[in-house]
CSV table of C-alpha atoms in Angstrom, one decimal:
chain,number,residue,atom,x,y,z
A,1,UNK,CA,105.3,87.5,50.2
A,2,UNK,CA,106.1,90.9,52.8
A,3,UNK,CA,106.7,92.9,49.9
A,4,UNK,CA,103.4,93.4,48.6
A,5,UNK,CA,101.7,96.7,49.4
A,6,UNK,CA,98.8,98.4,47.5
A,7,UNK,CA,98.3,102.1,45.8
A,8,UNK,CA,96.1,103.8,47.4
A,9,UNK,CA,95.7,105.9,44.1
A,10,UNK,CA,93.9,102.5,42.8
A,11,UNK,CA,92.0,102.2,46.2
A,12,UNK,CA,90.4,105.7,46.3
A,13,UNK,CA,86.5,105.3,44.9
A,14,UNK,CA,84.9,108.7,45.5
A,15,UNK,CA,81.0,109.3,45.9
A,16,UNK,CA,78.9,111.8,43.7
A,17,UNK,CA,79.7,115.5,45.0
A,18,UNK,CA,78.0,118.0,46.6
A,19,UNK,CA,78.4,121.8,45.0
A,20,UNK,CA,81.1,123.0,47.5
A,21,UNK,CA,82.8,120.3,46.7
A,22,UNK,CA,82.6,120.5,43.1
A,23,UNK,CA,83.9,124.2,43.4
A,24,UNK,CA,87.6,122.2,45.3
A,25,UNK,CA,88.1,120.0,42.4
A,26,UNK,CA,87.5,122.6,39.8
A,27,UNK,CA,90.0,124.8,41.7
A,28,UNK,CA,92.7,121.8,42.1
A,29,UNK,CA,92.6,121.7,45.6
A,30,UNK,CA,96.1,120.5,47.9
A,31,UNK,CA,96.3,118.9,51.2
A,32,UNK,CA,98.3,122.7,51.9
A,33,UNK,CA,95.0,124.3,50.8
A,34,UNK,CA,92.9,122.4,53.0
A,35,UNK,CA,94.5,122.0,55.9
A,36,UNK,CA,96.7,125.6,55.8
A,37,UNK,CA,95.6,128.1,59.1
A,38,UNK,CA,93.7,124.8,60.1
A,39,UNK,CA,93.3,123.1,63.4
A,40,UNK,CA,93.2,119.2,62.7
A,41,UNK,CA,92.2,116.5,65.6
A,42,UNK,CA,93.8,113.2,64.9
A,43,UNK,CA,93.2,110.6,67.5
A,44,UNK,CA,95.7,107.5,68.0
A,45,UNK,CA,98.0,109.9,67.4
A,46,UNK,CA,101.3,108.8,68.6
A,47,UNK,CA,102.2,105.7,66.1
A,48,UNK,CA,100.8,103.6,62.9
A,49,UNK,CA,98.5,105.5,60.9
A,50,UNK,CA,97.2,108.2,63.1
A,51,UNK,CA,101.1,109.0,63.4
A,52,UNK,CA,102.0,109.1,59.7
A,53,UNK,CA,98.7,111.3,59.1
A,54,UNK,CA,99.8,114.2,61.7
A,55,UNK,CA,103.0,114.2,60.2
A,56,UNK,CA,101.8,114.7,56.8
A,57,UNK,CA,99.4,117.1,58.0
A,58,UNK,CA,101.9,119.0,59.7
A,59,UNK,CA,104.1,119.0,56.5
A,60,UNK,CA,101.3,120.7,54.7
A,61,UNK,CA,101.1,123.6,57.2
A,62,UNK,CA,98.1,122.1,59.4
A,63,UNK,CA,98.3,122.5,62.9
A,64,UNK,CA,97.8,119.3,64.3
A,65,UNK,CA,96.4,118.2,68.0
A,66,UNK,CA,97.9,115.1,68.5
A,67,UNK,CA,95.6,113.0,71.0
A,68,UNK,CA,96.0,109.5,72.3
A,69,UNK,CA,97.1,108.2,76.1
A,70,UNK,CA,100.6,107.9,76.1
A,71,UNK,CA,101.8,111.4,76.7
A,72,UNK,CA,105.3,110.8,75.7
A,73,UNK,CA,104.6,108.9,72.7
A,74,UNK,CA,102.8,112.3,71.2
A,75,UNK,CA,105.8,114.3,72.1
A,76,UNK,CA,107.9,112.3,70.2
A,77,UNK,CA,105.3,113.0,67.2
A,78,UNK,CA,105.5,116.2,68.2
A,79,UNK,CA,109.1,117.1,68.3
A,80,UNK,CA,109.5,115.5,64.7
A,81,UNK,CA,106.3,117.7,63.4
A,82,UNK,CA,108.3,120.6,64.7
A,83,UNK,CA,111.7,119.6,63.5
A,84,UNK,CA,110.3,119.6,59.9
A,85,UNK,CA,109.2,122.7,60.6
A,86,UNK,CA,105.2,122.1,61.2
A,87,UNK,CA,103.4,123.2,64.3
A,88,UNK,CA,101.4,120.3,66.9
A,89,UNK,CA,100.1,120.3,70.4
A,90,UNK,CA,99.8,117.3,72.5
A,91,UNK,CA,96.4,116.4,74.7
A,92,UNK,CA,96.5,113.4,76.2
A,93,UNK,CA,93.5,111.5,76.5
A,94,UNK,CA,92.2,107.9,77.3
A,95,UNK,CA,89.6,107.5,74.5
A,96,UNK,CA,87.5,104.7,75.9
A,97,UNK,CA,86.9,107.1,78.9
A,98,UNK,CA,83.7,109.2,78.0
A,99,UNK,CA,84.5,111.8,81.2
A,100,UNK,CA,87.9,111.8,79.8
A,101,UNK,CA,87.1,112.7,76.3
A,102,UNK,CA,84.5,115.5,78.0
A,103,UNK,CA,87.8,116.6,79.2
A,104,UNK,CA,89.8,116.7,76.4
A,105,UNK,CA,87.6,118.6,73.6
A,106,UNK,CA,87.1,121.1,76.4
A,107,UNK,CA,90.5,121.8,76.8
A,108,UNK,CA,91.3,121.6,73.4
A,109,UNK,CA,88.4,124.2,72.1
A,110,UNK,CA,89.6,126.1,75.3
A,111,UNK,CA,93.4,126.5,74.1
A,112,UNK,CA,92.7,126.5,70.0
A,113,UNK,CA,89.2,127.6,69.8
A,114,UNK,CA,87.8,125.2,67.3
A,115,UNK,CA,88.7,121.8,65.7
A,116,UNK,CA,88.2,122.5,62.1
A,117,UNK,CA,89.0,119.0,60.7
A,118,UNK,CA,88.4,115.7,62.9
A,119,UNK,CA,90.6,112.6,62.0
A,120,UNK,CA,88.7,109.4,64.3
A,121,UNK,CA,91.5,106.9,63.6
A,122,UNK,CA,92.1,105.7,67.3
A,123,UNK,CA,89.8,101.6,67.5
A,124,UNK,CA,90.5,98.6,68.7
A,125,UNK,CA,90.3,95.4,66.9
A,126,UNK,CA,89.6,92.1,67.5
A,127,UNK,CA,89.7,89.1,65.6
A,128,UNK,CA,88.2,86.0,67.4
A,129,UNK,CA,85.9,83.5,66.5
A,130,UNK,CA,82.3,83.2,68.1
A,131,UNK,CA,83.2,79.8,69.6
A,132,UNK,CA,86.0,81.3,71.7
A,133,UNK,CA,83.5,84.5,72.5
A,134,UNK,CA,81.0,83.3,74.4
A,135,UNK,CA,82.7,84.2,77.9
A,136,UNK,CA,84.0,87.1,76.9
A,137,UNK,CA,81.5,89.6,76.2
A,138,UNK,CA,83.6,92.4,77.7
A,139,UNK,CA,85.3,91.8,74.0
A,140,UNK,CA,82.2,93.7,72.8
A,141,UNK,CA,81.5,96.1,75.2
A,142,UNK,CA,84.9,97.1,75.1
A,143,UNK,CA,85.3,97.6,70.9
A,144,UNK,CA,82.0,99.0,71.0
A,145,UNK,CA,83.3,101.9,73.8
A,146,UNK,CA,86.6,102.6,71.7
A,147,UNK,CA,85.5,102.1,67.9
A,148,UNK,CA,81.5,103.7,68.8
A,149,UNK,CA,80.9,105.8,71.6
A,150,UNK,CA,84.5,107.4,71.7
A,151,UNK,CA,84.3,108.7,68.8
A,152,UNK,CA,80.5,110.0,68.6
A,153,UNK,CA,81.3,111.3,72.1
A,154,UNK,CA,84.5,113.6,70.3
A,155,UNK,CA,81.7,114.4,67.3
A,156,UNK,CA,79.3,115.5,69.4
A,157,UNK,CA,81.5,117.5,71.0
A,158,UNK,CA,82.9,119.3,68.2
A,159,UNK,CA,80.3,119.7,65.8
A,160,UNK,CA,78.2,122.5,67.2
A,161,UNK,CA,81.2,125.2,66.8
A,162,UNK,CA,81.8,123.5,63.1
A,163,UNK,CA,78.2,124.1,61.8
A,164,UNK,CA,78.4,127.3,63.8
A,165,UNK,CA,81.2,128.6,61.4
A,166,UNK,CA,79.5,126.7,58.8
A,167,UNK,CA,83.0,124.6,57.8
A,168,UNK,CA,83.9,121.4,59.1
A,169,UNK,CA,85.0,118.0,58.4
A,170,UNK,CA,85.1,114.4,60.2
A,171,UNK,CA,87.1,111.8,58.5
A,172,UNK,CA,86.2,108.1,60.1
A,173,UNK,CA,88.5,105.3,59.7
A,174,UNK,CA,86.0,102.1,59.1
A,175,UNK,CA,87.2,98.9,57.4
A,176,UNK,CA,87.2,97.1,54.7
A,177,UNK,CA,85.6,94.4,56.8
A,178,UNK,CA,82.7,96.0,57.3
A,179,UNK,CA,81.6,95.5,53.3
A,180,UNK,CA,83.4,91.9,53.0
A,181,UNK,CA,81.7,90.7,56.5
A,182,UNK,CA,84.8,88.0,57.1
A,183,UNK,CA,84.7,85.9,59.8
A,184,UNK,CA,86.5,86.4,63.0
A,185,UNK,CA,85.3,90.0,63.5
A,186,UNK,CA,81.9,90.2,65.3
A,187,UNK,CA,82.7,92.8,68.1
A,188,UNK,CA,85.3,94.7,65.5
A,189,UNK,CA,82.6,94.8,62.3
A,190,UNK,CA,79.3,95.9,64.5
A,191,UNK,CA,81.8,98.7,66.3
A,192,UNK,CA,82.6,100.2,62.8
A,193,UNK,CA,79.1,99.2,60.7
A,194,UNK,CA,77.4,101.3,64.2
A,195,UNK,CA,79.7,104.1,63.5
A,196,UNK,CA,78.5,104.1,59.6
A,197,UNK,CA,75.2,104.3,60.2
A,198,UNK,CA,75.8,107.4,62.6
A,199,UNK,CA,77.2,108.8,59.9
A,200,UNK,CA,74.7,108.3,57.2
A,201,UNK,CA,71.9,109.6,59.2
A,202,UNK,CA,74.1,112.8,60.4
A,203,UNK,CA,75.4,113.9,56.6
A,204,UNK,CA,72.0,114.6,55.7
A,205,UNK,CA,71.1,117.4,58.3
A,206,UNK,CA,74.7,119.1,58.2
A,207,UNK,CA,75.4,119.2,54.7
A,208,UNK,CA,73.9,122.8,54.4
A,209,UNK,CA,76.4,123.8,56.7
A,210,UNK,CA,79.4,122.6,54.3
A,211,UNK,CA,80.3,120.1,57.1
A,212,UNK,CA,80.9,117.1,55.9
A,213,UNK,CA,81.6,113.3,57.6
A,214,UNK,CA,83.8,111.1,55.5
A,215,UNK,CA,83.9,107.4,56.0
A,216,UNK,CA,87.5,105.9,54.5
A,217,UNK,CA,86.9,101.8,54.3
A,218,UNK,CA,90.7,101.1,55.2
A,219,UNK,CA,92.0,97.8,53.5
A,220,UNK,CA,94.6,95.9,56.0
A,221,UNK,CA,97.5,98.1,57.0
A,222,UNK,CA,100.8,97.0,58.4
A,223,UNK,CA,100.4,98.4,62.4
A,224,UNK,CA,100.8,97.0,65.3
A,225,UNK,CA,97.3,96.1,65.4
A,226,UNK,CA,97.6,93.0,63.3
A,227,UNK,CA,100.7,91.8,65.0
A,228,UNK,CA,98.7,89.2,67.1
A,229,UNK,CA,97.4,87.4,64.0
A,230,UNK,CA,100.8,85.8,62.8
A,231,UNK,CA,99.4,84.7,59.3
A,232,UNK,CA,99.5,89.0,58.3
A,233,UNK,CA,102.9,88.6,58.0
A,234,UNK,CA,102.6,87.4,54.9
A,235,UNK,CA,99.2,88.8,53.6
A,236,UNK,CA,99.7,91.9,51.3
A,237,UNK,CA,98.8,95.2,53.1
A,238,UNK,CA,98.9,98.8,53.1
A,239,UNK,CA,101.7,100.6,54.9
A,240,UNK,CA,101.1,103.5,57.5
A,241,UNK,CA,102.2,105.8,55.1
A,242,UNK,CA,100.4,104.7,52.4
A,243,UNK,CA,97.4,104.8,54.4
A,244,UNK,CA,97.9,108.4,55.7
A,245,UNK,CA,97.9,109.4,52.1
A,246,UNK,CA,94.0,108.1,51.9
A,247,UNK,CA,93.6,110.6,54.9
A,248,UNK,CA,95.0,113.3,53.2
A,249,UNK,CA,92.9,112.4,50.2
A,250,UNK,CA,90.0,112.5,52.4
A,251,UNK,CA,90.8,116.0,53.7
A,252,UNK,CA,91.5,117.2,50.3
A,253,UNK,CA,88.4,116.2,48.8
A,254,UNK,CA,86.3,115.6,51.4
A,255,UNK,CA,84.1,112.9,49.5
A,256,UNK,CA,81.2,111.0,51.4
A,257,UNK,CA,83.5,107.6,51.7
A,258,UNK,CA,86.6,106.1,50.1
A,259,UNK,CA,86.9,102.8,49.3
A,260,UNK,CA,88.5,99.9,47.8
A,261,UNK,CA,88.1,97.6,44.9
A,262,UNK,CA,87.9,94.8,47.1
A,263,UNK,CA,85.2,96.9,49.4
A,264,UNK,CA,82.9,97.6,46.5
A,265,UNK,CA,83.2,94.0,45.2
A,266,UNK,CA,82.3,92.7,48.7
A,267,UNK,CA,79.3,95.1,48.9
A,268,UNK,CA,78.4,94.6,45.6
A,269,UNK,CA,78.6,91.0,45.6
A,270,UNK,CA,76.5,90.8,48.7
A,271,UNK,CA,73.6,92.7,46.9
A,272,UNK,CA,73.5,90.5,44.1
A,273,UNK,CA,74.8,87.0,45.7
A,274,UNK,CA,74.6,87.0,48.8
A,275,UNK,CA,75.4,83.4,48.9
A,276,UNK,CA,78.5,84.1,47.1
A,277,UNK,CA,79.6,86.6,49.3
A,278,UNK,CA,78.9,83.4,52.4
A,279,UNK,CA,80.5,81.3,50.4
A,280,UNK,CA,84.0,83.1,49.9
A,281,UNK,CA,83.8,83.7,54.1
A,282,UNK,CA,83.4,80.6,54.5
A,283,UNK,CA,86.2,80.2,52.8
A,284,UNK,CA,88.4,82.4,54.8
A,285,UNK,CA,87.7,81.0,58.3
A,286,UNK,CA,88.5,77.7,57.1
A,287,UNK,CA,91.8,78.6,55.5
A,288,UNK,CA,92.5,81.0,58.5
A,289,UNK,CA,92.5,79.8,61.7
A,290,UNK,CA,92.6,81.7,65.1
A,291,UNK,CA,95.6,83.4,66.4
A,292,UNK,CA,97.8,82.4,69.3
A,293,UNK,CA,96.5,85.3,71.2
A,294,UNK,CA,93.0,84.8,70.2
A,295,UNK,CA,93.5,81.2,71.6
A,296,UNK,CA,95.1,82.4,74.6
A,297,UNK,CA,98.5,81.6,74.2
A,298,UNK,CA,99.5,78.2,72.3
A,299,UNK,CA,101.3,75.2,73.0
A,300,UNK,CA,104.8,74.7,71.6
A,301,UNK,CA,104.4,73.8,67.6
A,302,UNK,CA,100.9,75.3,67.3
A,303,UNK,CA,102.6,78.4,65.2
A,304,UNK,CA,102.8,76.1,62.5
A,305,UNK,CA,99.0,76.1,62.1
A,306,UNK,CA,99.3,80.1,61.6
A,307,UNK,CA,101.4,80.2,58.6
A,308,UNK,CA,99.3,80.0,55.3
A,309,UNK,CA,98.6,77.1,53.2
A,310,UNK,CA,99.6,77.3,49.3
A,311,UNK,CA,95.9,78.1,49.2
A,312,UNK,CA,95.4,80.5,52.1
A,313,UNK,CA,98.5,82.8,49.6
A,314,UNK,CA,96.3,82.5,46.6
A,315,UNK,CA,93.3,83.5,48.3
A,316,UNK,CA,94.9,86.6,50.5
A,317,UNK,CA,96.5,87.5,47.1
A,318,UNK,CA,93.4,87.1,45.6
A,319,UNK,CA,91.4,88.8,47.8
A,320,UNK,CA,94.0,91.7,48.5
A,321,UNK,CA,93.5,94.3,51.2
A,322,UNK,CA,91.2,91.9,53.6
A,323,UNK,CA,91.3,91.4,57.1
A,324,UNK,CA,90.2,87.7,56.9
């Protein structure tokens, strides 16, 4: 079941417009044209998607600051940005550290002078049920600091000089969780839902600017980040590439959100039915169990109880794109 993957051409659901906006699609508008004499932020930088972004922003003539806190894993991104001919500069930064992230956006306005397009990809994700939660509330304080506060910190931070020019864009990776509201993902969904409603209440007052916050619902992707929850291995998912290219959707057209079919069921589905939408999660954490890591480590045979049932197939299949 590994080689399933999703096109994110069938994933992309764009909101209504706004009159800037409607001026780009009329002209045809590239990921060249948008990112072209452009600085672009793009934190978690240095592998999965945040990695595959930069380098196809740096393809399209963007000049890319690559941030995340392994400094030699963002030279590596750099060097190949530069060997295909692109231009990228490397800033370091421990994004759960607010003092740190101070730091960072003042060096990097210092150096570049402005951050024209924000990429917030860097989170954390946890996936553990409430049962095995209840001593470990550092699990939410310490989603919250990464998937929340980082990234509001690096807004705040950048905004003033974007509506100041009157251009700007934020692109915010959310999840596809946050409209299906599977189980397992407490401290994970209230990090990203926090980080929606942020940006709902901001788009309103900067809009006359042309500065826009884009919200991109990401369906499960193939990273590193999953790793821990054996059963992905055989649920179908997006790749890092594949999810870059929703980025560079985003940047392009710089809608209010981009979602999935499975997203807008889920939200849609929990208008109407609610009880529906319980029932199907219900579902899920009884054909999905938790991880080995979730558990703390596992005696020997417990990897069995990862792999998934005949029915736990049909219903990832059916359900494709979920974090469940």
């Amino acid at each position: 079941m590994n080689g399933f993957s999703l096109d994110p051409r069938q994933l992309v659901v764009r909101s209504p417009i706004t009159p800037p906006q409607v001026a780009r699609r009329l002209l045809g508008r590239s990921l060249e044209d948008a990112v072209r004499g452009k600085l672009v932020l793009i934190t978690g930088a240095s592998s999965g998607i945040g990695r595959a972004a930069a380098l196809k922003v740096g393809a399209a003539g963007g000049e890319v600051a690559l941030v995340a806190r392994t400094r030699e894993k963002l030279d590596e991104t750099r060097v190949e940005i530069a060997q295909a001919g692109g231009t990228a500069f490397v800033h370091p930064c421990d994004l759960s550290d607010l003092t740190d992230i101070d730091r960072m956006a003042a060096e990097v306005l210092e150096q570049h002078g402005r951050v024209d397009v924000l990429v917030n990809n860097a989170g954390r994700s946890i996936r553990r049920s409430i049962a095995l939660s209840y001593d470990r509330f550092h699990d939410f304080e310490r989603t919250m600091q990464l998937n929340y506060f980082g990234p509001v910190r690096l807004i705040l931070r950048v905004l003033p000089g974007m509506r100041e020019r009157r251009q700007g864009h934020v692109v915010n990776i959310s999840s596809v969780s946050v409209q299906t509201g599977p189980p397992r993902f407490a401290a994970y969904m209230a990090s990203k839902a926090a980080l929606d409603a942020f940006s709902d209440s901001v788009n309103p007052e900067i809009a006359a600017d042309d500065v826009q916050i884009t919200t991109i619902y990401m369906p499960l992707v193939r990273t590193p980040m999953i790793a821990p929850t054996e059963a992905y291995a055989r649920f179908p998912t997006l790749t890092p590439d594949e999810a870059a290219d929703l980025i560079g959707e985003a940047i392009t057209r710089r809608p209010r959100r981009i979602s999935s079919r499975l997203g807008n069921a889920g939200e849609l589905t929990t208008t109407l039915s609610p009880g529906s939408m319980d029932a199907i999660a219900r579902t899920a954490y009884r054909l999905f169990p938790d991880s080995r890591a979730a558990r703390g480590g596992a005696r020997e045979g417990e990897a069995e109880g990862e792999r998934p049932s005949r029915a736990g197939t049909l219903f990832a299949n059916l359900f494709r794109g979920g974090e469940w």
